[in-house]
Amino acid sequence: MLFLCVIFDRFLKVSYAPYSLQFKHPFGLAYGTRKATEVVYVKLESDGFTGYGEAALPPYLAETQTSVIDFLNKAAVILKNYKLPFSMEEIISAIGTISPNDNAAKACIDIALYDLLGKSLNKAVYTLLELDKPQPKNTSVTISIGELNLIPDKLKELEEYKILKIKLGNKGDKEIIRCVREYTDKPLVVDVNQGWTDKYMALEMIEWLNNQNVLFVEQPLPKNMFDEMVWLTERSPIITIADESTLRFSDLDKIIGRFNGINLKLMKCTGLFEAVKIVKYAKEKKLKINIGCMSESSCGVSAAAQLMESADWIDLDGPLLIKNNPFFGVTFNKGKLQLNNLLGTGAILINKNLNFTEV
Ligand code: MG
């Protein structure tokens, strides 16, 4: 009798694939306009299981595909010593010693590790994180700064979505809002991306926005204007949310008393391991939580969606904005984001032509 025996590598095998996510429409914000987001996918294999992670690298961040691949080469030396089932705490702390920054590079490893661990245990990642099962939730969708005459078409395209995110922070902010309000009375969230540089002008804008059904204003002032933010949040009739002012768990104490809440992104905070710590501490300190993304594909967004039930709002529209998503994961139905597959992060590779290079 012939026995077919497949022997899998037990120790973690690391591969990566750089990729460029193309926007359906040019994406404009206070820093400028872009047509694509560069990303790096990481694949971890062990025991016949495969986990995927993503590092999304918008150009205003310090990281690039080259820096992520460089980091992965260093991390692989550590990862190759581990096999399933591994301790997340142990690996995350070892990876953390490679460098003080490289947050997106760390996040893509963290996401792939959780995906791999979940799949090997036949569990969804939210159960590994001891979080509630994500239920379909309204996500805000972004209308970027662009030509005002494109706004009606954009609104029509996004008709089924219940919350709109408007990027402000350039000249003509009131004009953009007035134009949107000609066509819809849906609630808005406003992201200034540090674009208002004077606290008096920021307060005047916020007071004006207070009559425009705005749920929160994100990062109204430059990230280091903490004293001005105390002043502004005290007077603001609208909830203020920190984005660029807070990256990691260690930044949270700087936010308390200065903003009403945080925009939590896996790419900023090095991944799910630290995100769960942030969620718990933020709740303890009564900070509101928005879960955001860096326009990543369904790979990163499926991972972020594991945290949905802990959030006051979600802003996970990345997969909607791009036209060459190599992963299937979350879907959008009547404006709600839904996690479809409850194994690992739920992300499934559908573009089999992704070119992975083994480290
Ligand atoms: Mg933001």
XYZ file of C-alpha atoms and ligand atoms in Angstrom:
360
model
C 0.000 0.000 0.000
C 1.262 3.424 -0.914
C 1.080 6.122 1.729
C 1.189 9.686 0.560
C 2.853 11.666 3.236
C 3.123 15.486 3.057
C 5.629 16.948 5.421
C 5.091 20.636 6.105
C 7.711 22.998 7.370
C 6.984 23.662 10.996
C 9.117 26.776 11.414
C 7.691 30.015 10.033
C 8.443 30.715 6.389
C 8.344 34.431 5.457
C 7.567 35.882 1.996
C 6.571 39.310 0.765
C 4.977 40.933 -2.290
C 5.095 44.689 -3.029
C 1.954 45.951 -4.773
C 0.312 49.201 -5.828
C -3.376 49.733 -4.950
C -4.980 51.925 -7.633
C -7.706 54.363 -6.589
C -10.919 54.460 -8.595
C -10.744 58.276 -8.371
C -7.688 60.432 -7.507
C -7.669 60.817 -3.718
C -7.168 64.391 -2.508
C -6.492 65.588 1.024
C -4.689 68.414 2.794
C -1.268 66.911 1.830
C -1.969 66.679 -1.905
C -3.595 64.316 -4.391
C -2.568 60.760 -5.249
C -3.709 57.990 -7.600
C -2.373 54.917 -5.766
C -1.187 53.595 -2.406
C 1.940 51.458 -2.272
C 1.600 48.387 -0.051
C 3.598 45.304 0.907
C 1.864 41.985 1.585
C 3.523 39.479 3.845
C 2.836 35.750 3.819
C 3.714 33.524 6.766
C 3.523 29.752 6.425
C 3.804 26.980 8.961
C 2.423 23.459 9.269
C 0.423 23.770 6.033
C -1.341 26.968 7.182
C -0.887 30.408 5.603
C -1.400 33.852 7.152
C -1.445 37.167 5.277
C -0.694 40.693 6.441
C -0.517 44.116 4.799
C 1.538 47.276 5.263
C -0.120 50.296 3.602
C 2.267 53.156 2.880
C 0.658 56.484 1.961
C 3.388 58.935 0.900
C 3.012 61.287 3.894
C 4.344 58.526 6.182
C 8.047 57.827 6.556
C 7.819 54.170 5.528
C 8.269 52.901 1.970
C 8.156 49.495 0.280
C 11.963 49.391 0.548
C 11.951 50.140 4.290
C 9.238 47.517 4.914
C 11.125 44.847 2.953
C 14.294 45.785 4.807
C 12.440 45.365 8.112
C 10.955 42.024 6.993
C 14.450 40.725 6.241
C 15.496 41.539 9.816
C 12.250 40.191 11.302
C 12.554 36.925 9.367
C 15.688 36.054 11.349
C 13.493 36.101 14.481
C 10.339 34.595 12.942
C 12.190 31.572 11.558
C 12.795 30.385 15.130
C 9.070 30.023 15.838
C 6.497 27.412 14.924
C 2.786 26.963 15.558
C 1.336 27.445 18.120
C 3.441 30.453 19.148
C 3.093 33.114 21.826
C 2.049 36.421 20.225
C 3.417 38.358 23.172
C 6.852 36.787 22.805
C 7.133 37.352 19.032
C 5.704 40.897 19.130
C 8.138 41.929 21.813
C 11.081 40.384 19.903
C 10.050 42.131 16.652
C 9.627 45.399 18.576
C 13.331 45.431 19.452
C 14.399 45.662 15.773
C 13.659 49.396 15.578
C 11.657 52.072 17.414
C 9.571 52.959 14.325
C 8.543 50.931 11.242
C 4.978 50.739 12.586
C 3.329 49.601 9.325
C 6.032 46.954 8.818
C 5.383 45.690 12.339
C 1.625 45.774 11.688
C 1.841 43.589 8.580
C 3.720 40.932 10.561
C 1.288 41.185 13.483
C -1.729 40.780 11.129
C -0.186 37.793 9.339
C 0.708 36.132 12.668
C -2.859 36.481 13.974
C -4.288 35.246 10.659
C -1.996 32.210 10.759
C -2.697 31.454 14.415
C -6.468 31.807 13.926
C -6.481 29.501 10.898
C -4.399 26.871 12.693
C -6.830 26.894 15.632
C -9.917 27.106 13.359
C -10.878 30.404 14.993
C -11.572 33.985 13.980
C -9.034 36.505 15.214
C -11.608 38.427 17.313
C -12.031 35.292 19.466
C -8.246 35.091 19.960
C -8.392 38.734 21.069
C -11.342 37.994 23.400
C -13.487 40.591 21.634
C -17.181 40.487 20.715
C -18.205 39.089 17.353
C -18.228 41.913 14.780
C -21.744 42.739 13.597
C -22.450 44.659 10.369
C -21.804 48.329 11.080
C -22.221 51.575 9.142
C -18.874 52.779 7.878
C -18.146 56.329 6.874
C -16.991 56.727 3.291
C -14.619 59.431 2.100
C -15.370 62.230 -0.293
C -11.951 63.693 -0.950
C -11.086 67.285 -1.743
C -11.475 67.724 -5.468
C -13.416 69.596 -8.027
C -16.719 70.796 -6.579
C -18.504 69.834 -9.762
C -17.595 66.164 -9.134
C -19.353 66.121 -5.747
C -22.866 65.278 -7.056
C -21.512 62.247 -8.951
C -19.491 61.083 -5.949
C -22.538 61.392 -3.694
C -24.632 59.394 -6.135
C -22.003 56.652 -6.249
C -22.019 56.475 -2.443
C -25.793 56.709 -2.092
C -26.199 53.606 0.097
C -23.704 54.843 2.726
C -25.146 56.565 5.797
C -22.137 58.584 7.032
C -19.902 60.684 4.789
C -16.348 61.650 5.600
C -15.287 64.989 4.190
C -11.636 65.911 3.930
C -11.144 69.593 4.713
C -8.126 71.720 5.570
C -7.595 73.578 2.337
C -9.070 76.828 1.113
C -12.793 76.761 0.431
C -13.830 74.417 3.280
C -17.212 76.102 3.764
C -17.831 75.988 0.041
C -17.238 72.197 0.017
C -19.688 71.655 2.896
C -22.282 73.966 1.332
C -21.965 72.060 -1.917
C -22.428 68.672 -0.153
C -25.401 70.069 1.753
C -27.118 71.050 -1.476
C -27.490 67.343 -2.215
C -27.673 65.490 1.119
C -28.436 65.956 4.830
C -26.588 62.767 5.887
C -24.376 63.002 8.996
C -20.808 64.001 8.200
C -17.474 63.355 9.835
C -14.860 65.949 9.032
C -11.127 65.182 8.746
C -8.931 68.269 8.640
C -5.610 66.336 8.474
C -3.853 69.111 10.517
C -4.944 71.633 7.892
C -6.122 74.465 10.174
C -3.116 76.090 11.783
C -4.757 78.701 14.001
C -6.912 77.758 17.009
C -9.227 80.775 16.680
C -9.913 80.028 13.040
C -10.401 76.329 13.933
C -12.980 77.211 16.595
C -14.805 79.503 14.226
C -14.953 76.713 11.625
C -16.121 74.158 14.208
C -18.861 76.507 15.419
C -19.968 76.961 11.827
C -19.907 73.166 11.285
C -22.020 72.684 14.409
C -25.092 73.584 12.362
C -24.154 71.102 9.634
C -24.881 67.729 11.325
C -21.207 66.851 11.936
C -20.488 63.872 14.236
C -16.838 64.683 14.900
C -13.896 66.750 13.701
C -10.668 64.839 13.237
C -7.217 66.350 13.736
C -8.184 70.017 13.287
C -4.729 71.378 14.235
C -1.115 70.286 13.541
C -0.216 67.168 15.516
C 2.058 68.842 18.095
C -0.270 71.730 18.996
C -1.318 69.980 22.221
C -1.806 73.159 24.311
C -4.004 74.674 21.621
C -6.007 71.428 21.503
C -6.848 71.729 25.239
C -8.226 75.195 24.480
C -10.083 74.045 21.366
C -11.643 70.870 22.815
C -12.845 72.771 25.905
C -14.769 75.146 23.636
C -15.701 72.818 20.787
C -19.404 71.962 20.468
C -18.354 68.985 18.277
C -16.370 65.929 19.410
C -12.654 66.239 18.581
C -10.729 63.146 17.456
C -6.943 62.708 17.379
C -5.400 61.033 14.361
C -1.880 62.233 13.548
C -1.377 63.277 17.220
C -1.485 59.671 18.403
C 0.243 56.644 16.978
C 0.859 54.068 19.679
C -0.353 53.024 23.127
C 2.366 55.165 24.707
C 0.841 58.292 23.076
C -2.573 57.880 24.692
C -1.822 59.850 27.848
C -0.963 62.863 25.653
C -4.477 62.758 24.181
C -6.458 62.633 27.410
C -7.886 66.094 28.178
C -6.830 67.359 24.748
C -9.143 65.427 22.430
C -12.446 63.632 23.040
C -11.361 60.510 21.201
C -8.897 58.742 18.928
C -8.693 57.401 15.421
C -7.145 53.966 15.867
C -5.347 52.535 12.836
C -3.427 49.272 12.724
C -0.754 50.858 10.510
C -0.032 53.468 13.193
C -0.108 51.286 16.297
C 1.891 48.250 15.003
C -1.120 45.942 14.723
C -3.811 44.090 16.609
C -1.752 43.124 19.656
C -1.294 46.775 20.626
C -4.698 47.888 19.246
C -6.487 45.779 21.854
C -4.477 47.438 24.624
C -5.373 50.853 23.170
C -9.084 49.982 22.982
C -9.171 48.869 26.624
C -7.312 51.914 27.930
C -9.275 54.357 25.769
C -12.552 52.950 27.090
C -11.301 53.199 30.667
C -10.458 56.861 30.038
C -13.821 57.520 28.310
C -12.213 58.362 24.975
C -14.381 57.806 21.894
C -12.958 55.359 19.359
C -13.028 55.541 15.590
C -11.393 52.624 13.778
C -9.736 53.939 10.630
C -7.458 52.709 7.877
C -4.744 53.972 5.491
C -6.662 53.027 2.318
C -5.529 49.435 2.659
C -7.128 46.540 0.782
C -9.411 43.863 2.232
C -6.362 42.181 3.797
C -5.682 44.994 6.299
C -9.321 46.069 6.608
C -10.505 42.534 7.497
C -7.972 42.605 10.328
C -9.175 46.037 11.508
C -12.796 44.833 11.322
C -12.022 42.356 14.130
C -12.126 45.399 16.451
C -15.446 46.814 15.185
C -17.599 46.030 18.202
C -15.289 48.097 20.412
C -15.667 51.198 18.251
C -18.063 54.138 18.359
C -17.567 54.606 14.613
C -15.686 52.870 11.837
C -14.028 54.421 8.823
C -12.971 51.322 6.910
C -13.739 52.274 3.344
C -10.284 51.373 1.894
C -11.554 48.428 -0.195
C -14.290 50.650 -1.700
C -11.827 53.229 -2.960
C -9.554 50.864 -4.916
C -10.039 49.012 -8.175
C -7.442 46.207 -7.925
C -8.053 44.665 -4.484
C -6.095 41.375 -4.421
C -8.010 40.071 -1.374
C -11.612 39.194 -0.613
C -12.693 39.795 2.958
C -15.203 42.361 4.082
C -18.240 43.277 2.008
C -20.414 46.367 2.052
C -24.178 46.034 2.168
C -26.581 48.977 2.448
C -23.767 51.078 3.824
C -22.702 48.539 6.435
C -19.365 46.809 6.493
C -19.623 43.111 7.166
C -17.010 40.483 7.953
C -17.864 37.425 5.866
C -15.362 34.776 6.720
C -14.792 33.905 10.363
C -11.469 32.120 10.023
C -8.279 34.015 10.845
C -8.678 37.661 9.833
C -11.161 36.577 7.156
C -8.980 37.826 4.276
C -8.709 35.441 1.317
C -6.147 35.968 -1.453
C -7.969 36.114 -4.794
C -5.225 37.498 -7.031
C -3.092 34.399 -7.521
C -0.616 36.420 -9.598
C 0.767 38.249 -6.576
C 4.472 37.689 -6.790
C 5.764 36.583 -3.366
C 9.514 36.488 -2.730
C 10.763 34.262 0.071
C 13.044 35.891 2.613
Mg -7.336 61.292 9.562
